[in-house]
mmCIF file of C-alpha atoms and ligand atoms in Angstrom:
data_model
loop_
_atom_site.group_PDB
_atom_site.id
_atom_site.type_symbol
_atom_site.label_atom_id
_atom_site.label_comp_id
_atom_site.label_asym_id
_atom_site.label_seq_id
_atom_site.Cartn_x
_atom_site.Cartn_y
_atom_site.Cartn_z
ATOM 1 C CA MET A 172 -11.407 -15.179 163.034
ATOM 2 C CA ILE A 173 -8.369 -17.198 164.131
ATOM 3 C CA ILE A 174 -4.787 -15.980 164.064
ATOM 4 C CA LYS A 175 -2.173 -18.732 164.008
ATOM 5 C CA PHE A 176 1.255 -17.612 165.188
ATOM 6 C CA LYS A 177 4.587 -18.878 163.907
ATOM 7 C CA ASN A 178 6.541 -21.084 166.338
ATOM 8 C CA ASN A 179 9.128 -18.408 167.115
ATOM 9 C CA VAL A 180 6.614 -15.721 168.131
ATOM 10 C CA THR A 181 7.564 -13.876 171.316
ATOM 11 C CA GLU A 182 5.308 -13.038 174.265
ATOM 12 C CA GLU A 183 5.832 -9.360 173.624
ATOM 13 C CA GLN A 184 4.717 -9.606 169.992
ATOM 14 C CA VAL A 185 1.567 -11.452 171.047
ATOM 15 C CA SER A 186 0.761 -9.022 173.798
ATOM 16 C CA ARG A 187 1.201 -5.979 171.517
ATOM 17 C CA LEU A 188 -1.172 -7.470 168.957
ATOM 18 C CA LYS A 189 -3.626 -8.390 171.704
ATOM 19 C CA SER A 190 -3.766 -4.850 173.080
ATOM 20 C CA LYS A 191 -4.362 -3.487 169.593
ATOM 21 C CA LEU A 192 -7.254 -5.896 168.944
ATOM 22 C CA LEU A 193 -8.754 -5.283 172.391
ATOM 23 C CA LYS A 194 -8.703 -1.536 171.725
ATOM 24 C CA GLN A 195 -10.570 -2.222 168.486
ATOM 25 C CA GLY A 196 -13.327 -3.806 170.570
ATOM 26 C CA PHE A 197 -12.699 -7.502 169.927
ATOM 27 C CA GLU A 198 -12.936 -10.256 172.511
ATOM 28 C CA LEU A 199 -9.909 -12.572 172.509
ATOM 29 C CA HIS A 200 -9.462 -16.225 173.299
ATOM 30 C CA GLU A 201 -5.850 -17.409 173.350
ATOM 31 C CA SER A 202 -4.963 -21.071 173.095
ATOM 32 C CA ILE A 203 -1.406 -22.338 173.562
ATOM 33 C CA GLY A 204 -1.212 -26.025 172.695
ATOM 34 C CA GLU A 205 1.696 -28.411 172.307
ATOM 35 C CA THR A 206 2.254 -27.519 168.675
ATOM 36 C CA THR A 207 -0.001 -24.550 167.989
ATOM 37 C CA HIS A 208 -0.392 -21.055 169.382
ATOM 38 C CA LEU A 209 -3.704 -19.499 168.363
ATOM 39 C CA LEU A 210 -5.589 -16.313 169.038
ATOM 40 C CA GLY A 211 -9.344 -16.507 168.555
ATOM 41 C CA VAL A 212 -10.844 -13.092 167.739
ATOM 42 C CA ILE A 213 -14.549 -12.701 168.455
ATOM 43 C CA GLY A 214 -16.645 -9.737 167.364
ATOM 44 C CA ASP A 215 -17.508 -8.027 164.110
ATOM 45 C CA THR A 216 -14.662 -9.469 162.062
ATOM 46 C CA ILE A 217 -16.629 -9.550 158.792
ATOM 47 C CA SER A 218 -15.454 -6.090 157.775
ATOM 48 C CA TYR A 219 -11.953 -6.561 159.213
ATOM 49 C CA ASP A 220 -9.195 -6.488 156.609
ATOM 50 C CA ILE A 221 -7.379 -9.766 157.116
ATOM 51 C CA ASN A 222 -4.644 -8.824 154.637
ATOM 52 C CA GLY A 223 -3.352 -6.162 157.029
ATOM 53 C CA LEU A 224 -2.542 -8.857 159.567
ATOM 54 C CA TYR A 225 -0.130 -10.562 157.172
ATOM 55 C CA ALA A 226 2.148 -7.557 157.576
ATOM 56 C CA TYR A 227 3.138 -9.001 160.951
ATOM 57 C CA GLU A 228 6.015 -11.377 160.273
ATOM 58 C CA PHE A 229 5.150 -13.537 163.318
ATOM 59 C CA ILE A 230 1.682 -14.403 161.980
ATOM 60 C CA ASP A 231 1.554 -17.671 160.070
ATOM 61 C CA ASN A 232 -2.056 -17.741 158.999
ATOM 62 C CA VAL A 233 -5.439 -16.056 159.516
ATOM 63 C CA LEU A 234 -8.719 -17.829 158.937
ATOM 64 C CA ARG A 235 -12.336 -16.880 159.221
ATOM 65 C CA VAL A 236 -14.582 -19.169 161.284
ATOM 66 C CA GLN A 237 -17.824 -19.868 159.455
ATOM 67 C CA GLU A 238 -19.553 -21.652 162.344
ATOM 68 C CA PRO A 239 -21.701 -19.534 164.720
ATOM 69 C CA PHE A 240 -20.083 -21.191 167.762
ATOM 70 C CA LYS A 241 -16.686 -19.770 168.607
ATOM 71 C CA LYS A 242 -15.420 -20.561 172.116
ATOM 72 C CA VAL A 243 -16.556 -24.181 171.923
ATOM 73 C CA ASN A 244 -15.086 -24.508 168.421
ATOM 74 C CA ARG A 245 -12.137 -26.858 168.070
ATOM 75 C CA LYS A 246 -10.648 -24.399 165.590
ATOM 76 C CA PHE A 247 -10.263 -21.963 168.502
ATOM 77 C CA LYS A 248 -8.765 -24.599 170.798
ATOM 78 C CA PRO A 249 -7.416 -27.710 169.055
ATOM 79 C CA ASP A 250 -6.562 -29.560 172.295
ATOM 80 C CA ASP A 251 -9.247 -31.542 174.127
ATOM 81 C CA THR A 252 -10.749 -29.878 177.189
ATOM 82 C CA ILE A 253 -10.535 -31.987 180.314
ATOM 83 C CA VAL A 254 -13.183 -31.143 182.906
ATOM 84 C CA ASP A 255 -12.350 -31.794 186.545
ATOM 85 C CA VAL A 256 -15.363 -32.843 188.616
ATOM 86 C CA SER A 257 -14.081 -32.717 192.207
ATOM 87 C CA GLY A 258 -10.971 -34.706 191.277
ATOM 88 C CA ILE A 259 -12.515 -36.920 188.560
ATOM 89 C CA GLU A 260 -11.217 -35.902 185.135
ATOM 90 C CA ILE A 261 -13.532 -36.222 182.145
ATOM 91 C CA GLY A 262 -12.168 -36.003 178.614
ATOM 92 C CA ASN A 263 -8.845 -37.768 179.000
ATOM 93 C CA LYS A 264 -7.900 -41.352 178.088
ATOM 94 C CA ASN A 265 -9.909 -42.871 180.931
ATOM 95 C CA ILE A 266 -13.636 -43.374 180.446
ATOM 96 C CA VAL A 267 -15.739 -42.225 183.398
ATOM 97 C CA ILE A 268 -18.928 -44.009 184.440
ATOM 98 C CA MET A 269 -21.669 -42.207 186.379
ATOM 99 C CA GLY A 270 -24.543 -44.206 187.818
ATOM 100 C CA GLY A 271 -27.472 -44.029 190.167
ATOM 101 C CA PRO A 272 -31.231 -43.842 190.317
ATOM 102 C CA CYS A 273 -33.327 -41.594 188.114
ATOM 103 C CA ALA A 274 -34.610 -39.895 191.275
ATOM 104 C CA VAL A 275 -33.353 -39.703 194.835
ATOM 105 C CA GLU A 276 -36.143 -41.413 196.784
ATOM 106 C CA SER A 277 -34.790 -41.582 200.346
ATOM 107 C CA GLN A 278 -31.607 -41.497 202.417
ATOM 108 C CA GLU A 279 -31.888 -45.293 202.953
ATOM 109 C CA GLN A 280 -32.128 -45.925 199.217
ATOM 110 C CA MET A 281 -28.977 -43.897 198.534
ATOM 111 C CA ASP A 282 -27.134 -45.472 201.479
ATOM 112 C CA GLU A 283 -27.882 -48.894 200.090
ATOM 113 C CA ILE A 284 -27.024 -48.227 196.454
ATOM 114 C CA THR A 285 -23.971 -45.961 196.680
ATOM 115 C CA PRO A 286 -21.488 -48.599 197.934
ATOM 116 C CA LEU A 287 -22.757 -50.953 195.196
ATOM 117 C CA LEU A 288 -22.276 -48.292 192.512
ATOM 118 C CA LYS A 289 -18.807 -47.515 193.829
ATOM 119 C CA SER A 290 -17.668 -51.108 193.945
ATOM 120 C CA ALA A 291 -18.957 -51.675 190.398
ATOM 121 C CA GLY A 292 -16.696 -48.827 189.216
ATOM 122 C CA ALA A 293 -18.911 -45.729 189.142
ATOM 123 C CA LYS A 294 -16.883 -42.576 189.755
ATOM 124 C CA ILE A 295 -19.818 -40.156 190.104
ATOM 125 C CA VAL A 296 -23.276 -40.821 191.594
ATOM 126 C CA ARG A 297 -26.370 -39.494 189.821
ATOM 127 C CA GLY A 298 -29.784 -38.794 191.334
ATOM 128 C CA GLY A 299 -32.533 -36.354 190.414
ATOM 129 C CA ALA A 300 -33.945 -34.130 193.157
ATOM 130 C CA PHE A 301 -35.974 -31.757 190.968
ATOM 131 C CA LYS A 302 -37.543 -33.985 188.310
ATOM 132 C CA PRO A 303 -38.844 -32.743 184.951
ATOM 133 C CA ARG A 304 -41.781 -35.171 184.594
ATOM 134 C CA THR A 305 -44.051 -35.229 181.550
ATOM 135 C CA SER A 306 -47.100 -35.634 183.797
ATOM 136 C CA PRO A 307 -47.855 -33.283 186.694
ATOM 137 C CA TYR A 308 -49.294 -36.331 188.513
ATOM 138 C CA SER A 309 -45.978 -38.239 188.473
ATOM 139 C CA PHE A 310 -43.415 -38.116 191.307
ATOM 140 C CA GLN A 311 -41.749 -34.704 191.051
ATOM 141 C CA GLY A 312 -38.665 -35.495 193.142
ATOM 142 C CA LEU A 313 -37.798 -34.653 196.740
ATOM 143 C CA GLY A 314 -36.598 -31.162 195.825
ATOM 144 C CA SER A 315 -34.134 -29.590 198.238
ATOM 145 C CA GLU A 316 -34.390 -32.614 200.571
ATOM 146 C CA GLY A 317 -33.044 -34.703 197.691
ATOM 147 C CA LEU A 318 -30.057 -32.373 197.377
ATOM 148 C CA ASP A 319 -29.408 -32.683 201.138
ATOM 149 C CA ILE A 320 -29.343 -36.463 200.733
ATOM 150 C CA LEU A 321 -26.921 -36.216 197.807
ATOM 151 C CA GLU A 322 -24.605 -33.877 199.693
ATOM 152 C CA ASN A 323 -24.639 -36.261 202.599
ATOM 153 C CA ILE A 324 -23.890 -39.259 200.338
ATOM 154 C CA SER A 325 -21.036 -37.422 198.679
ATOM 155 C CA LYS A 326 -19.396 -36.672 202.035
ATOM 156 C CA LYS A 327 -20.075 -40.074 203.555
ATOM 157 C CA TYR A 328 -18.860 -42.191 200.620
ATOM 158 C CA LYS A 329 -16.338 -39.685 199.210
ATOM 159 C CA ILE A 330 -17.783 -39.635 195.730
ATOM 160 C CA PRO A 331 -18.877 -36.646 193.603
ATOM 161 C CA VAL A 332 -22.584 -36.264 192.781
ATOM 162 C CA VAL A 333 -24.516 -34.993 189.760
ATOM 163 C CA SER A 334 -28.098 -33.734 189.761
ATOM 164 C CA GLU A 335 -30.394 -31.819 187.419
ATOM 165 C CA ILE A 336 -31.213 -28.143 187.904
ATOM 166 C CA MET A 337 -34.589 -26.989 186.583
ATOM 167 C CA SER A 338 -34.640 -23.302 187.359
ATOM 168 C CA VAL A 339 -32.376 -20.347 188.050
ATOM 169 C CA ASP A 340 -33.731 -19.963 191.630
ATOM 170 C CA GLU A 341 -32.229 -23.337 192.579
ATOM 171 C CA LEU A 342 -28.709 -22.292 191.577
ATOM 172 C CA PRO A 343 -27.350 -21.324 195.039
ATOM 173 C CA LEU A 344 -28.361 -24.755 196.391
ATOM 174 C CA PHE A 345 -26.751 -26.579 193.483
ATOM 175 C CA VAL A 346 -23.519 -24.597 193.752
ATOM 176 C CA LYS A 347 -23.277 -25.586 197.401
ATOM 177 C CA GLN A 348 -24.491 -29.171 197.272
ATOM 178 C CA VAL A 349 -23.531 -30.900 194.017
ATOM 179 C CA ASP A 350 -20.253 -31.418 192.155
ATOM 180 C CA LEU A 351 -21.669 -31.453 188.632
ATOM 181 C CA ILE A 352 -24.802 -29.520 187.613
ATOM 182 C CA GLN A 353 -26.927 -31.264 184.995
ATOM 183 C CA VAL A 354 -28.988 -29.289 182.500
ATOM 184 C CA GLY A 355 -31.667 -31.664 181.253
ATOM 185 C CA ALA A 356 -32.812 -32.135 177.683
ATOM 186 C CA ARG A 357 -35.917 -30.031 178.293
ATOM 187 C CA ASN A 358 -33.859 -27.078 179.491
ATOM 188 C CA MET A 359 -31.117 -27.153 176.873
ATOM 189 C CA GLN A 360 -32.414 -23.899 175.448
ATOM 190 C CA ASN A 361 -33.369 -22.204 178.711
ATOM 191 C CA PHE A 362 -31.101 -19.313 177.839
ATOM 192 C CA ASN A 363 -31.586 -17.440 181.126
ATOM 193 C CA LEU A 364 -30.437 -20.536 182.999
ATOM 194 C CA LEU A 365 -27.469 -21.020 180.635
ATOM 195 C CA LYS A 366 -26.397 -17.389 181.148
ATOM 196 C CA GLU A 367 -26.406 -17.850 184.924
ATOM 197 C CA LEU A 368 -24.412 -21.080 184.601
ATOM 198 C CA GLY A 369 -21.827 -19.135 182.625
ATOM 199 C CA LYS A 370 -21.162 -16.967 185.668
ATOM 200 C CA ILE A 371 -20.073 -19.809 187.960
ATOM 201 C CA ASP A 372 -17.113 -22.139 187.676
ATOM 202 C CA LYS A 373 -18.804 -25.406 188.630
ATOM 203 C CA PRO A 374 -18.794 -28.103 185.918
ATOM 204 C CA ILE A 375 -21.984 -28.347 183.846
ATOM 205 C CA LEU A 376 -23.374 -31.489 182.198
ATOM 206 C CA LEU A 377 -25.316 -30.176 179.203
ATOM 207 C CA LYS A 378 -27.729 -32.720 177.779
ATOM 208 C CA ARG A 379 -28.833 -32.543 174.156
ATOM 209 C CA GLY A 380 -32.427 -31.388 173.691
ATOM 210 C CA LEU A 381 -35.115 -33.850 172.621
ATOM 211 C CA ALA A 382 -35.205 -32.530 169.077
ATOM 212 C CA ASN A 383 -32.201 -30.282 168.755
ATOM 213 C CA THR A 384 -29.498 -30.247 166.130
ATOM 214 C CA ILE A 385 -25.842 -30.568 167.076
ATOM 215 C CA GLU A 386 -25.336 -26.929 166.114
ATOM 216 C CA GLU A 387 -28.135 -25.771 168.454
ATOM 217 C CA TRP A 388 -26.618 -27.900 171.217
ATOM 218 C CA LEU A 389 -23.201 -26.328 170.678
ATOM 219 C CA MET A 390 -24.761 -22.855 170.672
ATOM 220 C CA SER A 391 -26.199 -23.645 174.114
ATOM 221 C CA ALA A 392 -22.713 -24.651 175.291
ATOM 222 C CA GLU A 393 -21.438 -21.401 173.749
ATOM 223 C CA TYR A 394 -23.794 -19.475 176.085
ATOM 224 C CA ILE A 395 -22.063 -21.046 179.085
ATOM 225 C CA LEU A 396 -18.519 -20.590 177.767
ATOM 226 C CA SER A 397 -19.168 -17.042 176.614
ATOM 227 C CA GLY A 398 -20.216 -16.200 180.168
ATOM 228 C CA GLY A 399 -16.821 -17.398 181.405
ATOM 229 C CA ASN A 400 -17.423 -21.005 182.479
ATOM 230 C CA SER A 401 -15.465 -23.408 180.284
ATOM 231 C CA ASN A 402 -16.215 -26.502 182.388
ATOM 232 C CA VAL A 403 -18.844 -28.010 180.124
ATOM 233 C CA ILE A 404 -19.397 -31.705 179.414
ATOM 234 C CA LEU A 405 -21.873 -32.570 176.647
ATOM 235 C CA CYS A 406 -24.278 -35.496 177.027
ATOM 236 C CA GLU A 407 -25.952 -37.281 174.110
ATOM 237 C CA ARG A 408 -29.213 -38.827 175.386
ATOM 238 C CA GLY A 409 -31.011 -39.730 172.182
ATOM 239 C CA ILE A 410 -33.282 -37.665 169.982
ATOM 240 C CA ARG A 411 -36.900 -37.888 168.804
ATOM 241 C CA THR A 412 -37.387 -39.825 165.600
ATOM 242 C CA TYR A 413 -40.295 -41.752 164.059
ATOM 243 C CA GLU A 414 -39.038 -44.955 165.732
ATOM 244 C CA THR A 415 -41.139 -46.134 168.666
ATOM 245 C CA SER A 416 -39.339 -49.365 169.710
ATOM 246 C CA THR A 417 -37.008 -47.286 171.843
ATOM 247 C CA ARG A 418 -37.837 -44.204 173.922
ATOM 248 C CA ASN A 419 -35.480 -42.099 171.791
ATOM 249 C CA THR A 420 -32.982 -42.885 169.049
ATOM 250 C CA LEU A 421 -29.384 -42.784 170.238
ATOM 251 C CA ASP A 422 -27.551 -40.576 167.770
ATOM 252 C CA ILE A 423 -24.233 -42.409 167.786
ATOM 253 C CA SER A 424 -23.012 -40.244 164.919
ATOM 254 C CA SER A 425 -23.128 -37.170 167.143
ATOM 255 C CA ILE A 426 -20.063 -38.502 169.007
ATOM 256 C CA PRO A 427 -17.536 -38.274 166.134
ATOM 257 C CA VAL A 428 -19.226 -35.086 164.900
ATOM 258 C CA ILE A 429 -18.886 -33.479 168.333
ATOM 259 C CA LYS A 430 -15.263 -34.645 168.559
ATOM 260 C CA LYS A 431 -14.568 -32.946 165.255
ATOM 261 C CA LEU A 432 -16.428 -29.694 165.937
ATOM 262 C CA THR A 433 -15.568 -29.016 169.574
ATOM 263 C CA HIS A 434 -12.854 -29.542 172.163
ATOM 264 C CA LEU A 435 -15.452 -30.266 174.873
ATOM 265 C CA PRO A 436 -15.834 -33.812 176.245
ATOM 266 C CA ILE A 437 -18.953 -35.861 175.466
ATOM 267 C CA ILE A 438 -20.627 -38.609 177.468
ATOM 268 C CA VAL A 439 -23.632 -40.766 176.578
ATOM 269 C CA ASP A 440 -26.821 -41.591 178.488
ATOM 270 C CA PRO A 441 -27.924 -44.990 177.131
ATOM 271 C CA SER A 442 -30.770 -45.202 179.696
ATOM 272 C CA HIS A 443 -32.842 -42.259 178.451
ATOM 273 C CA ALA A 444 -31.778 -43.022 174.871
ATOM 274 C CA SER A 445 -33.246 -46.532 174.892
ATOM 275 C CA GLY A 446 -35.901 -46.335 177.610
ATOM 276 C CA ARG A 447 -35.424 -50.083 178.251
ATOM 277 C CA TRP A 448 -32.883 -51.693 180.564
ATOM 278 C CA GLU A 449 -32.184 -54.609 178.217
ATOM 279 C CA TYR A 450 -30.705 -52.304 175.541
ATOM 280 C CA VAL A 451 -28.503 -50.276 177.875
ATOM 281 C CA GLU A 452 -25.383 -52.462 177.677
ATOM 282 C CA SER A 453 -25.307 -52.621 173.860
ATOM 283 C CA LEU A 454 -25.686 -48.866 173.571
ATOM 284 C CA SER A 455 -22.990 -48.336 176.212
ATOM 285 C CA LYS A 456 -20.554 -50.465 174.241
ATOM 286 C CA ALA A 457 -21.438 -48.657 171.008
ATOM 287 C CA ALA A 458 -20.927 -45.276 172.673
ATOM 288 C CA ILE A 459 -17.466 -46.216 173.934
ATOM 289 C CA ALA A 460 -16.495 -47.685 170.564
ATOM 290 C CA ALA A 461 -17.572 -44.423 168.884
ATOM 291 C CA GLY A 462 -15.364 -42.308 171.159
ATOM 292 C CA ALA A 463 -17.506 -41.219 174.128
ATOM 293 C CA ASP A 464 -15.593 -40.004 177.194
ATOM 294 C CA GLY A 465 -18.040 -41.512 179.666
ATOM 295 C CA LEU A 466 -21.508 -42.867 180.369
ATOM 296 C CA ILE A 467 -24.323 -41.889 182.714
ATOM 297 C CA ILE A 468 -26.543 -44.852 183.565
ATOM 298 C CA GLU A 469 -29.690 -45.278 185.658
ATOM 299 C CA VAL A 470 -29.376 -47.950 188.348
ATOM 300 C CA HIS A 471 -31.974 -48.941 190.963
ATOM 301 C CA GLN A 472 -31.922 -51.755 193.531
ATOM 302 C CA THR A 473 -35.577 -52.626 192.838
ATOM 303 C CA PRO A 474 -36.481 -51.153 189.432
ATOM 304 C CA GLU A 475 -40.051 -52.491 189.642
ATOM 305 C CA GLN A 476 -40.626 -50.226 192.659
ATOM 306 C CA ALA A 477 -38.740 -47.169 191.341
ATOM 307 C CA LEU A 478 -40.645 -43.888 191.550
ATOM 308 C CA SER A 479 -39.414 -42.973 188.082
ATOM 309 C CA ASP A 480 -37.866 -44.686 185.042
ATOM 310 C CA GLY A 481 -37.794 -48.215 186.521
ATOM 311 C CA GLN A 482 -38.207 -49.714 183.034
ATOM 312 C CA GLN A 483 -34.813 -48.382 181.967
ATOM 313 C CA SER A 484 -32.948 -48.866 185.257
ATOM 314 C CA LEU A 485 -30.354 -51.607 185.691
ATOM 315 C CA LYS A 486 -30.061 -53.612 188.885
ATOM 316 C CA PRO A 487 -26.658 -53.111 190.573
ATOM 317 C CA GLY A 488 -25.468 -56.592 189.496
ATOM 318 C CA ARG A 489 -26.129 -55.872 185.821
ATOM 319 C CA PHE A 490 -24.450 -52.480 186.151
ATOM 320 C CA ASN A 491 -21.387 -54.251 187.516
ATOM 321 C CA GLU A 492 -21.424 -56.683 184.560
ATOM 322 C CA LEU A 493 -21.863 -53.836 182.080
ATOM 323 C CA ILE A 494 -18.769 -52.028 183.350
ATOM 324 C CA LYS A 495 -16.729 -55.235 183.203
ATOM 325 C CA ASN A 496 -17.841 -55.895 179.625
ATOM 326 C CA CYS A 497 -17.231 -52.290 178.567
ATOM 327 C CA LYS A 498 -13.589 -52.477 179.716
ATOM 328 C CA ARG A 499 -12.797 -54.724 176.766
ATOM 329 C CA ILE A 500 -14.358 -52.254 174.337
ATOM 330 C CA ALA A 501 -12.435 -49.399 175.945
ATOM 331 C CA GLU A 502 -9.143 -51.257 175.488
ATOM 332 C CA ALA A 503 -10.001 -52.050 171.867
ATOM 333 C CA VAL A 504 -10.246 -48.316 171.123
ATOM 334 C CA ASP A 505 -7.090 -47.496 173.088
ATOM 335 C CA ARG A 506 -8.901 -46.085 176.132
ATOM 336 C CA THR A 507 -9.002 -47.253 179.748
ATOM 337 C CA LEU A 508 -11.918 -47.797 182.104
ATOM 338 C CA GLU A 509 -10.553 -47.769 185.606
HETATM 339 C C1 PEP B 140 -32.456 -37.438 183.723
HETATM 340 O O1 PEP B 140 -31.257 -37.617 183.465
HETATM 341 O O2 PEP B 140 -32.963 -37.737 184.808
HETATM 342 C C2 PEP B 140 -33.326 -36.875 182.680
HETATM 343 C C3 PEP B 140 -34.547 -36.408 182.960
HETATM 344 O O3 PEP B 140 -32.792 -36.919 181.452
HETATM 345 P P1 PEP B 140 -33.144 -36.078 180.105
HETATM 346 O O4 PEP B 140 -33.084 -34.657 180.466
HETATM 347 O O5 PEP B 140 -32.072 -36.528 179.174
HETATM 348 O O6 PEP B 140 -34.518 -36.542 179.666
HETATM 349 MN MN1 MN B 141 -34.707 -40.798 184.339
#
């Protein structure tokens, strides 16, 4: 249930109502925006008599929220959430590009590629250390050594890093060594992991599951927010369909839907969506045109030798071109890409 206050409400009136609702066992989520002052009330509100609330002259309106997601719901917080990843803001007018290899392969590899990513315009470097591979015989990532390399790169080149966590036991390492913790598509509904991520304040990049609905995705984000961590960035990475020409089907429509349903920022991963490097630029442009707040793109200096996902990785030169070409799209939709 959402209580909308009148503009002239006083702090004291709000705090008296809050104490009353807290005593009744509800959880509260207050949102003070430029033009609206709301109080989200979470709990068993079904049997609550809304009419009684209209007795308060400072209450403008009370509405019931039908959706199962509450804290991520834009009705609870109309203003966009901006997530700060070690100084890089995601969710404001500027579009943020993240880039890097699918997997961290060596210190030398990351030393060679990071300056190229930076000069192309990437603001965050990606690199998997713990890799969720379909085959147990494929390269599984360098594990904690990969995180050491990323931490080193971040310090050396002064750029935040993002990497995927696969299990709760890895959490202390991730909290210490990365700036943005990625939850991969395969773990979107690992509820134990999501609960633990709710207890920290590090930003989380929550990818959409391979075959999950937008509502299920938002319920996973709700797990993290309900635990107390509101620094969540959503990532659309394509979903399973009957189409086989691309690895997945990029659900472009999820971008405006997400913008309508939630205040959380959304970025797009055109690499895993398409599975082929030659489609990555078109999908990146489409994502920006549809309202995405950023992109995460796989880049490798020698894709033919990459230990994972070479077929969808751009060479640094093409990545540079892509960012240049996307700037024009960003401007056309009244965004910046700096
Ligand atoms: C990745 O980003 O390296 C990855 C494995 O992506 P996804 O979880 O979207 O498949
Ligand atoms: Mn990959």
